[in-house]
Short mmCIF file of C-alpha atoms in Angstrom, two decimals:
data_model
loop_
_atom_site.label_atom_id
_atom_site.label_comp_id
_atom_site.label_asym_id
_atom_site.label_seq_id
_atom_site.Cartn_x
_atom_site.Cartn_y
_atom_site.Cartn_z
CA UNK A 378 9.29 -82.72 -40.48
CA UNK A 379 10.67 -83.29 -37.22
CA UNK A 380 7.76 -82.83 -34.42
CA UNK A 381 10.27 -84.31 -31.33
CA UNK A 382 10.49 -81.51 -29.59
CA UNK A 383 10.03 -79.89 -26.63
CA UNK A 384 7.98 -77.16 -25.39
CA UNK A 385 9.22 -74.83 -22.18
CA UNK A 386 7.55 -72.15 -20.27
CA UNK A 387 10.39 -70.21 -17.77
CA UNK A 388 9.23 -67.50 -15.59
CA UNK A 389 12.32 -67.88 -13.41
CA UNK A 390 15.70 -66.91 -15.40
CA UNK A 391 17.50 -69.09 -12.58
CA UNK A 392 15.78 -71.76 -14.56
CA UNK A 393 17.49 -71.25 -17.73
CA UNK A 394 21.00 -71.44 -16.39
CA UNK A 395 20.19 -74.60 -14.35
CA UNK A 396 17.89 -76.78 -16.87
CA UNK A 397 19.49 -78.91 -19.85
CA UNK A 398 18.12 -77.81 -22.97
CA UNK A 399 18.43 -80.46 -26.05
CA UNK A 400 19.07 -78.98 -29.78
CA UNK A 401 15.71 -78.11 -31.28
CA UNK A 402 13.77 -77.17 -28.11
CA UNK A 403 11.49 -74.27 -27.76
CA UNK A 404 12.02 -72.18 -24.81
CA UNK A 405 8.73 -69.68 -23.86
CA UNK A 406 10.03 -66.89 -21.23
CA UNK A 407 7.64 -65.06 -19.27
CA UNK A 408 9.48 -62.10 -18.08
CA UNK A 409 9.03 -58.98 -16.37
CA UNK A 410 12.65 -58.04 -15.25
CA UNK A 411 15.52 -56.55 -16.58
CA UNK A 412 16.84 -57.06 -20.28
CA UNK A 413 20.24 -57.35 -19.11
CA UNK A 414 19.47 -60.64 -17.34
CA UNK A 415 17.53 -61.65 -19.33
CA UNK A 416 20.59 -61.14 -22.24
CA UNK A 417 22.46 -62.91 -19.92
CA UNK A 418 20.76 -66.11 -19.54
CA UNK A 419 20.50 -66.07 -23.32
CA UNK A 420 23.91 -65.98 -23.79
CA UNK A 421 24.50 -68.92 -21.45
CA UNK A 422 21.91 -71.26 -23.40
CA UNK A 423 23.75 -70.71 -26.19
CA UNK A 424 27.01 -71.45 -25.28
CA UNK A 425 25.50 -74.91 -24.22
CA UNK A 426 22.83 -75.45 -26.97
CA UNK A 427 23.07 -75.45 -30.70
CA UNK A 428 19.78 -74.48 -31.87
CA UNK A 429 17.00 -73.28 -29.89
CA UNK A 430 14.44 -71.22 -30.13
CA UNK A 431 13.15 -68.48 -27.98
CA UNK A 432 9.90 -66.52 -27.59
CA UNK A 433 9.96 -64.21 -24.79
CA UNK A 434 6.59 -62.89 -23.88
CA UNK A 435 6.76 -59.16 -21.98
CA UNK A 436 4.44 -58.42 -18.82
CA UNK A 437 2.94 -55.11 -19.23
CA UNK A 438 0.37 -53.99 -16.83
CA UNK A 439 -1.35 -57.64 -16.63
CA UNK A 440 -1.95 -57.58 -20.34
CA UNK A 441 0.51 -59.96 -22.13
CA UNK A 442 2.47 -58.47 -25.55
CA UNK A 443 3.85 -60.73 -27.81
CA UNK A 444 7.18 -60.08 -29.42
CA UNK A 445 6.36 -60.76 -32.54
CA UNK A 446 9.49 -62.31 -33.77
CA UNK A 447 10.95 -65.33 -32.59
CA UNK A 448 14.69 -64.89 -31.66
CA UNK A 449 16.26 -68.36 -33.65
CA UNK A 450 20.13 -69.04 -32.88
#
């Protein structure tokens, strides 16, 4: 079992497009915005990163949800 990696919390998409990810990092994305953006700056982590994995916790009137499933590229 590999345990080397690395745990990210993004609140900022700007940060997504401007941080280097390595393969096999886990990416947490508090966001409130716009899901086109946000599909955006998905898209662009891809297209530099091999495997990742996302969770992207929603904002909803000060409560947090969890999406329950984990978004693995």
């Amino acid at each position: 079992m590999d345990l080397d990696r690395d745990l990210i919390l993004i609140s900022d998409l700007r940060f997504l497009q401007r941080e280097k990810f390595s393969d096999g990092d886990i990416i947490f994305i508090n966001y409130d915005g716009h899901n086109e953006a946000l599909l955006l700056a998905l898209m662009d982590v891809k297209l530099r990163v091999k495997e990742i994995s996302i969770v992207i916790l929603y904002h909803f009137n000060k409560m947090y949800t969890f999406i329950e499933e984990m978004v693995f590229f």
